[in-house]
Short mmCIF file of C-alpha atoms in Angstrom, two decimals:
data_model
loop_
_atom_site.label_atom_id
_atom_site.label_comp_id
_atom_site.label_asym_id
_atom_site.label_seq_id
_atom_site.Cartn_x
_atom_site.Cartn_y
_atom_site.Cartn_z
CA UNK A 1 95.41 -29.26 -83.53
CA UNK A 2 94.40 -31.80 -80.49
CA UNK A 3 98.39 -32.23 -80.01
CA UNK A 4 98.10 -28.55 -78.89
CA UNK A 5 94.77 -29.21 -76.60
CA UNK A 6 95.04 -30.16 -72.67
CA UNK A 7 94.49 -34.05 -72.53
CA UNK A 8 92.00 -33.38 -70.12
CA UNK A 9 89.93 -31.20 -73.45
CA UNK A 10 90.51 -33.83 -75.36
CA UNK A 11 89.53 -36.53 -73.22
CA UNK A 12 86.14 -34.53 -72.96
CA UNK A 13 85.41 -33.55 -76.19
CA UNK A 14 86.04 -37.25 -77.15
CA UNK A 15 83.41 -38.56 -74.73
CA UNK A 16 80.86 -35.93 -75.52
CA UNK A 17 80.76 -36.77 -79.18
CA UNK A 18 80.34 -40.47 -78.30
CA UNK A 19 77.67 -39.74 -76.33
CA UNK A 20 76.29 -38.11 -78.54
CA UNK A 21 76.00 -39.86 -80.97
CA UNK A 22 76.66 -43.47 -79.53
CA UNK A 23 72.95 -44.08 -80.53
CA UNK A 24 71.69 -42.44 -83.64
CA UNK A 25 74.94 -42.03 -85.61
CA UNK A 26 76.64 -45.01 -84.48
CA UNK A 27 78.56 -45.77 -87.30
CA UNK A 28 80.24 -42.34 -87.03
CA UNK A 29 81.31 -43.30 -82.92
CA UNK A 30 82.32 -46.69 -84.54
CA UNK A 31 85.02 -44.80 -86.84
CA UNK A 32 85.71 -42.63 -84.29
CA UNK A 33 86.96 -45.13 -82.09
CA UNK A 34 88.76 -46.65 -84.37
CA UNK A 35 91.20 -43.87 -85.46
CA UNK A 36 93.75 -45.17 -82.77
CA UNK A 37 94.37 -47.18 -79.31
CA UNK A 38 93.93 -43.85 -76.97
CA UNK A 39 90.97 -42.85 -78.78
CA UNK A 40 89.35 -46.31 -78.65
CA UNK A 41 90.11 -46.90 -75.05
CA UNK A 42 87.90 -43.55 -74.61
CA UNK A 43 84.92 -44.27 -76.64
CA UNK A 44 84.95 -47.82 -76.51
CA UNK A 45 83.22 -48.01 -72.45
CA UNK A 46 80.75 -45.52 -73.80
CA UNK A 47 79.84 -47.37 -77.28
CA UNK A 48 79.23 -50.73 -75.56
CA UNK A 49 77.56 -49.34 -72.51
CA UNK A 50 74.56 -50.40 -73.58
CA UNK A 51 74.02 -53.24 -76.15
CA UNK A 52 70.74 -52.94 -77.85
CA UNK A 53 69.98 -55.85 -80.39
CA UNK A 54 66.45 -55.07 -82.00
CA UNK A 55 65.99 -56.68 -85.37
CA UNK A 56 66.87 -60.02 -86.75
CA UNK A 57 69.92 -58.24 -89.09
CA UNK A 58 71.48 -57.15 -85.47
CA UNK A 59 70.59 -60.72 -83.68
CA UNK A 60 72.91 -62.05 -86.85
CA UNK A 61 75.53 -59.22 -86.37
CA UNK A 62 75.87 -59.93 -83.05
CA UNK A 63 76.60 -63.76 -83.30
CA UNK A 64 79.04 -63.09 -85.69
CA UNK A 65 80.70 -60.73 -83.00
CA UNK A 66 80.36 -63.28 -80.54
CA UNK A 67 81.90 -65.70 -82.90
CA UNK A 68 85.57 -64.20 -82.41
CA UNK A 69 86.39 -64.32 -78.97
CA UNK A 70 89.22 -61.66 -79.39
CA UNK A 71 86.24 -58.82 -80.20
CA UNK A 72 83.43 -60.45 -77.98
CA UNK A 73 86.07 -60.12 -75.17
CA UNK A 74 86.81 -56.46 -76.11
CA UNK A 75 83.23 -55.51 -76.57
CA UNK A 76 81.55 -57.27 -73.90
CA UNK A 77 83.69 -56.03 -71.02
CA UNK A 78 82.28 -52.66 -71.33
CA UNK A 79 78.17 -54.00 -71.54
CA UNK A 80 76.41 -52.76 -68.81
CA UNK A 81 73.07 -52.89 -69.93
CA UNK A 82 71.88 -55.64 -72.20
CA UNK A 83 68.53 -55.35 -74.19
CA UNK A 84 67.27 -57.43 -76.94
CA UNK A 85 63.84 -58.68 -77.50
CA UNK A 86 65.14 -62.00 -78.80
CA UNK A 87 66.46 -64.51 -77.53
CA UNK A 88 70.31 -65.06 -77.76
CA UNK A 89 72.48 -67.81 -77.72
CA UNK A 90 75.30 -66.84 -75.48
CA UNK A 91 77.92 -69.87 -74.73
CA UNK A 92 79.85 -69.96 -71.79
CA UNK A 93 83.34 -68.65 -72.81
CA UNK A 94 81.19 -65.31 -74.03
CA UNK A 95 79.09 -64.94 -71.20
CA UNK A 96 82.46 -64.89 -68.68
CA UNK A 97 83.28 -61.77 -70.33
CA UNK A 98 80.17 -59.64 -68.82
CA UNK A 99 82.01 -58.47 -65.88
CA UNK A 100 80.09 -54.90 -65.55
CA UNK A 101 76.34 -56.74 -66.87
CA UNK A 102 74.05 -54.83 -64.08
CA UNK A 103 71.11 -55.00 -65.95
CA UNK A 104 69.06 -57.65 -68.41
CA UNK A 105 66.19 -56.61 -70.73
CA UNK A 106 64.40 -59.12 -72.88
CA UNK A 107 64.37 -62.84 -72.57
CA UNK A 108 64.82 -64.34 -68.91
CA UNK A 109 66.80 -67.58 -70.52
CA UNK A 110 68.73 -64.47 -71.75
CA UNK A 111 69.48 -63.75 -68.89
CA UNK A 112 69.65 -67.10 -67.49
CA UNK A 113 72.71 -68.10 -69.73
CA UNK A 114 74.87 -65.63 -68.86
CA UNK A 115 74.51 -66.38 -64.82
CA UNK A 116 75.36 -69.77 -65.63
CA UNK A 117 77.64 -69.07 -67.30
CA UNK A 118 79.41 -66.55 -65.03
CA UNK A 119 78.46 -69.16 -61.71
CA UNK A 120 80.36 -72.07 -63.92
CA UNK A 121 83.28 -69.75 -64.42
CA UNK A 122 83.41 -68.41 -60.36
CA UNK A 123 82.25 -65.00 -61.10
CA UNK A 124 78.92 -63.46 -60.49
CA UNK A 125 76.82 -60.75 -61.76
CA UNK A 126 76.74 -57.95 -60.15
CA UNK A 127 73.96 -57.71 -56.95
CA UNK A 128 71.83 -54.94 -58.16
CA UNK A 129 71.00 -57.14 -61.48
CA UNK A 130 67.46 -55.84 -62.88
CA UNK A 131 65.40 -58.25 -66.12
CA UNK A 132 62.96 -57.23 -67.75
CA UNK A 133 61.06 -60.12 -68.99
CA UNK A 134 57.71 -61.47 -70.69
CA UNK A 135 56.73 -63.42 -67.39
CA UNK A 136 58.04 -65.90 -64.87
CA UNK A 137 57.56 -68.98 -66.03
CA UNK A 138 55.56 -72.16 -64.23
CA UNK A 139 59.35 -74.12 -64.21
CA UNK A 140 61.41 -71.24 -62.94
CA UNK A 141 62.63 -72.99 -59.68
CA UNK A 142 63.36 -76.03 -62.02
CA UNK A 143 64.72 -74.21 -65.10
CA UNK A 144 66.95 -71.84 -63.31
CA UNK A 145 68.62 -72.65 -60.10
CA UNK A 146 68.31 -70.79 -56.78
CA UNK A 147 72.19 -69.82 -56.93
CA UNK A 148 71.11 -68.17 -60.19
CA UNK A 149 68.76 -66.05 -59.26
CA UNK A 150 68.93 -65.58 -55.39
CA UNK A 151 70.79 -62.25 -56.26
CA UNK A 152 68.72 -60.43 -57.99
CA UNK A 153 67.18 -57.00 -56.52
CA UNK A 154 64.98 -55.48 -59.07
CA UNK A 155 62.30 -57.63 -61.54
CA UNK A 156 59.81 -55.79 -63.80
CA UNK A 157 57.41 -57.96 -65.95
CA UNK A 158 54.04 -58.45 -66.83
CA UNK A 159 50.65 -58.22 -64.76
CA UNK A 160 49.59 -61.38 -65.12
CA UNK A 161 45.79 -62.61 -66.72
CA UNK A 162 45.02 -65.44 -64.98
CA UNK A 163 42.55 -66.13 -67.92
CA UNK A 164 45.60 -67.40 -69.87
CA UNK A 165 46.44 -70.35 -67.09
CA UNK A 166 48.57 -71.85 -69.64
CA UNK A 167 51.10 -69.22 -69.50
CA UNK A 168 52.05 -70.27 -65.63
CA UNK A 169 51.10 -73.64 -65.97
CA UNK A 170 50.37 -75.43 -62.64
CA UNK A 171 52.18 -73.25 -60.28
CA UNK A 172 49.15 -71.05 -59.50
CA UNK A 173 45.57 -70.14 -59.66
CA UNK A 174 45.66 -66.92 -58.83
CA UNK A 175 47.38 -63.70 -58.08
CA UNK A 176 48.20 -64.27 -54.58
CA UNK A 177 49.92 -67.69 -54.83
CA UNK A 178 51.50 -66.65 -58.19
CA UNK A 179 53.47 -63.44 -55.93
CA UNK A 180 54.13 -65.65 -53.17
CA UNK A 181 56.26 -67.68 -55.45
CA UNK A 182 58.02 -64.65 -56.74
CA UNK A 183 58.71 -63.64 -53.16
CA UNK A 184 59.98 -66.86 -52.38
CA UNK A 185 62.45 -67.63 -55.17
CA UNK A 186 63.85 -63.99 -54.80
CA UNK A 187 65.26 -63.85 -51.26
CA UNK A 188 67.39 -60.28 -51.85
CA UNK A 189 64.31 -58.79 -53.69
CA UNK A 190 63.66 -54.66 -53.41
CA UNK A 191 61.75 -53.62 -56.51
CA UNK A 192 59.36 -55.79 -58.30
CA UNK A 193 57.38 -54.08 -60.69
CA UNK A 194 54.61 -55.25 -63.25
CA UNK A 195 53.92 -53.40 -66.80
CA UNK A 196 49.85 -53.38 -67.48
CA UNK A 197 49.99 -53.64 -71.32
CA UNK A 198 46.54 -53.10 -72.95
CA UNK A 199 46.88 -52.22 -76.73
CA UNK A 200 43.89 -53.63 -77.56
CA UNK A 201 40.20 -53.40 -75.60
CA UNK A 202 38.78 -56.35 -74.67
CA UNK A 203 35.53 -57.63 -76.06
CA UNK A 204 34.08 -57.53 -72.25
CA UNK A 205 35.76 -54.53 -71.14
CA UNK A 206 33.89 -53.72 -67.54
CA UNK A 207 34.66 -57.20 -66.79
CA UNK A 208 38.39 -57.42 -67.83
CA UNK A 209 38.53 -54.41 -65.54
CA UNK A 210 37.48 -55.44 -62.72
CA UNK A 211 39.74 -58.91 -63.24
CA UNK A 212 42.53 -56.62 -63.68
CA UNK A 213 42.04 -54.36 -60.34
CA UNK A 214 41.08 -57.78 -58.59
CA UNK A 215 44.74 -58.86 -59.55
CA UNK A 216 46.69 -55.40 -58.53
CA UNK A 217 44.72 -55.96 -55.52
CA UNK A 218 46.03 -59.41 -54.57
CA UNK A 219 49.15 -58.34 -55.74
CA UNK A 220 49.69 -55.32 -53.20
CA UNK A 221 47.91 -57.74 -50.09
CA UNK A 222 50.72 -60.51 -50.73
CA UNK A 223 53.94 -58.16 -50.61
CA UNK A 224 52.76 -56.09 -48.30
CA UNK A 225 52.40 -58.98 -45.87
CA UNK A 226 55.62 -60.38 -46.71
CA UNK A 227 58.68 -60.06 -44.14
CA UNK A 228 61.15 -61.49 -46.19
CA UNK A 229 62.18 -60.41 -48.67
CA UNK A 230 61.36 -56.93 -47.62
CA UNK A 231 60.28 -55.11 -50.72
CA UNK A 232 60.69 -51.37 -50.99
CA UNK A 233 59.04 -50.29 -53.89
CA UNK A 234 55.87 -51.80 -55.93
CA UNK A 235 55.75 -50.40 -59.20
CA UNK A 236 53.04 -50.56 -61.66
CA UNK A 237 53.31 -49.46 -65.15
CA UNK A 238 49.82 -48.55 -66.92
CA UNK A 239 49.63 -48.18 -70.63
CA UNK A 240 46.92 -47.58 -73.30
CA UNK A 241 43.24 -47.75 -71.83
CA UNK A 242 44.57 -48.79 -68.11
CA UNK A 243 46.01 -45.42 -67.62
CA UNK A 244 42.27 -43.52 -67.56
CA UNK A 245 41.69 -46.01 -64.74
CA UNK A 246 44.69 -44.46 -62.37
CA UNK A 247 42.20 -43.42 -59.78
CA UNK A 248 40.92 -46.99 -59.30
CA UNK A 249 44.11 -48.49 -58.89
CA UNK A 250 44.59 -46.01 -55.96
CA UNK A 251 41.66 -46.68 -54.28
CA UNK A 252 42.41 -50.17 -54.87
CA UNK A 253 45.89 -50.05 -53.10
CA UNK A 254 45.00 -48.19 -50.01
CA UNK A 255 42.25 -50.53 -49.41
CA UNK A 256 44.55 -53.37 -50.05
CA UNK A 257 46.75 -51.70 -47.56
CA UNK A 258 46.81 -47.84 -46.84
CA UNK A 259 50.21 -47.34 -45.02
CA UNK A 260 52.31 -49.70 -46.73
CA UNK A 261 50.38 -48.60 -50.72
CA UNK A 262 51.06 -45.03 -49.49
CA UNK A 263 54.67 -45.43 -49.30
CA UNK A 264 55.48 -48.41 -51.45
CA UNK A 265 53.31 -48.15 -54.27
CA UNK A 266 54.27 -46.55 -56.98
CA UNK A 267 52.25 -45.64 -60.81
CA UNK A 268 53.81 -44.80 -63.85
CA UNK A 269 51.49 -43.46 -66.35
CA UNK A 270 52.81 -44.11 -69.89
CA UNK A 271 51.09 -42.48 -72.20
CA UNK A 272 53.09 -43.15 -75.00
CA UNK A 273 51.33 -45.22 -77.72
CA UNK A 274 51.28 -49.09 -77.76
CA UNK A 275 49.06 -51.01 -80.61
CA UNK A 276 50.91 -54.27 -80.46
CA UNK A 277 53.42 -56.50 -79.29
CA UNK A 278 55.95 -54.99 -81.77
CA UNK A 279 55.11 -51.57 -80.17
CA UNK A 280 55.84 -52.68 -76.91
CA UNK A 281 59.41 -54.13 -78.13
CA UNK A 282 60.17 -50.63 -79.74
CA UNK A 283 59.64 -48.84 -76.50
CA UNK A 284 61.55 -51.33 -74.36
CA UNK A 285 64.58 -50.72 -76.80
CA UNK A 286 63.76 -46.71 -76.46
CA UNK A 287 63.36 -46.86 -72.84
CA UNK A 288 66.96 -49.07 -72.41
CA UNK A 289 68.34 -45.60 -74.75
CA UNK A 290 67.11 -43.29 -72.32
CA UNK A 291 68.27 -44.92 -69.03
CA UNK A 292 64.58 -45.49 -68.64
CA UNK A 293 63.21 -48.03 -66.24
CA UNK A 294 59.74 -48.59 -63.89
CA UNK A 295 62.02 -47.24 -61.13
CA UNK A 296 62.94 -44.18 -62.74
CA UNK A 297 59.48 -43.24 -64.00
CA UNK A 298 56.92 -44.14 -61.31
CA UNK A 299 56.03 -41.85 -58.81
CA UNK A 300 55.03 -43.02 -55.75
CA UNK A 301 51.11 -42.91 -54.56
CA UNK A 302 51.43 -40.06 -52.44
CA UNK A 303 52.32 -37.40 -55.24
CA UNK A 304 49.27 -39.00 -57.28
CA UNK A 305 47.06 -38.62 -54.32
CA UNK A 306 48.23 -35.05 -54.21
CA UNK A 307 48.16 -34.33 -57.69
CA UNK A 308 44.57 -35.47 -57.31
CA UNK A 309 44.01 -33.25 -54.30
CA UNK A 310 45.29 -30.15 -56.31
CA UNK A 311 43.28 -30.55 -59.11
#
């Protein structure tokens, strides 16, 4: 019956089942693709759009993929969009073959093996790279080199507590300082955005507020006073208890800086559940489904400030 079609019908029917199903009834794409060479070369770029490794079982699958260089080269070609919550080892001769990589969620030395990889080999990824990533460590200028990283456009991690100083070492005190070196490794930066996770309340809770607007506040200051790189949007990602407190993180922008928070700042209220860590992990894996990012789901301060006004 498809002999008889247009191969312009098929061609579409063919993608719109993969897409489908690419996710929840992947197995069924798999065999789909797999019924012959035209057919593969259709699904194939949508399959392996976006590689999502979640669980340990799928960290093991996908060594053993990378294992044989004939299928990593086949598969990895087509990746686009890279998320996995663990760390994976990715050698050299694999990494080459992420020519279309645009964006990295998970691990930054992730991440950071596949640049070296791809700097080693002559190629590059692609300018508008986005990670998403735990934190920037104290070493970054030390553990990943400026030709690495000087590239990247878009960075979304976590706000930092600067009651944990052991998680960025010696490289700052306190908010300010701790941007500052952000803006200064990234010199092509345009989105940097920060994920407020707060799954559990803290036993001082008034006082880990105010600590936490204190940061957001230094935060805001810093980039809006930077000239170079010339950030364009300052996202902020509020989960759990953080998002009842939307109203003082805009009046805690404009007084950082009205004109620039008015514009530049932008909120995204997620109201979607998150208990723990391992909750956190699910959504990033949901969100990298969706074509979900901080840039996609913020809205910038003005509409808050006149959803505010409406109501």
């Amino acid at each position: 019956m498809a002999e008889k079609l247009p191969i312009e019908l098929v061609d579409y029917i063919l993608r719109l089942a993969a897409y489908q199903f690419r996710f929840h009834n992947r197995s069924t794409v798999v065999k789909l693709a797999l019924t012959s060479s035209f057919v593969y070369n259709i699904v194939a770029p949508i399959l392996y759009e976006r590689l999502i490794v979640e669980s340990d079982t799928e960290v093991d699958s996908f060594s053993e993929v990378m294992d044989d260089k004939a299928v990593a080269a086949s598969v990895l070609k087509h990746v686009r969009v890279l998320c996995s919550a663990y760390q994976l080892h990715i050698s050299s001769s694999v990494a080459a073959h992420f020519v279309k990589l645009e964006a990295v969620y998970g691990s930054i030395n992730t991440w950071s093996s596949i640049a070296q990889a791809q700097a080693r080999s002559g190629s590059t990824i692609a300018a508008e790279v986005r990670f998403w990533t735990v934190d920037l460590p104290a070493d970054f200028p030390q553990t990943y080199h400026h030709t690495e990283i000087q590239n990247l456009t878009h960075v979304h991690s976590f706000m930092p507590n600067f009651a944990l100083l052991h998680t960025f070492l010696e490289i700052s005190r306190d908010a300010a300082g701790w941007t500052r070196h952000i803006l200064e490794l990234l010199p092509r930066l345009t989105h940097l955005g920060f994920s407020h996770v707060s799954p559990e309340e803290p036993s001082d809770e008034e006082e880990a507020k105010e600590k936490d607007l204190g940061v957001f506040e230094l935060i805001v200051k810093t980039v809006a006073a930077c000239q170079k790189p010339c950030v364009q949007v300052l996202a902020v990602r509020l989960t759990g208890s953080a998002v009842a407190r939307v109203e003082a993180y805009i009046r805690v922008a404009q007084a950082a800086n009205e004109d620039w928070a008015t514009q530049r700042v932008c909120i995204w209220l997620d109201k979607r559940e998150v208990r723990d860590w391992t909750d956190e992990v699910s959504l990033m894996a949901e969100d990298a489904r969706r074509e979900c990012t901080i840039w996609t789901e913020s809205k910038p301060l003005k509409l808050h400030l006149e959803a505010a006004s409406a109501a």
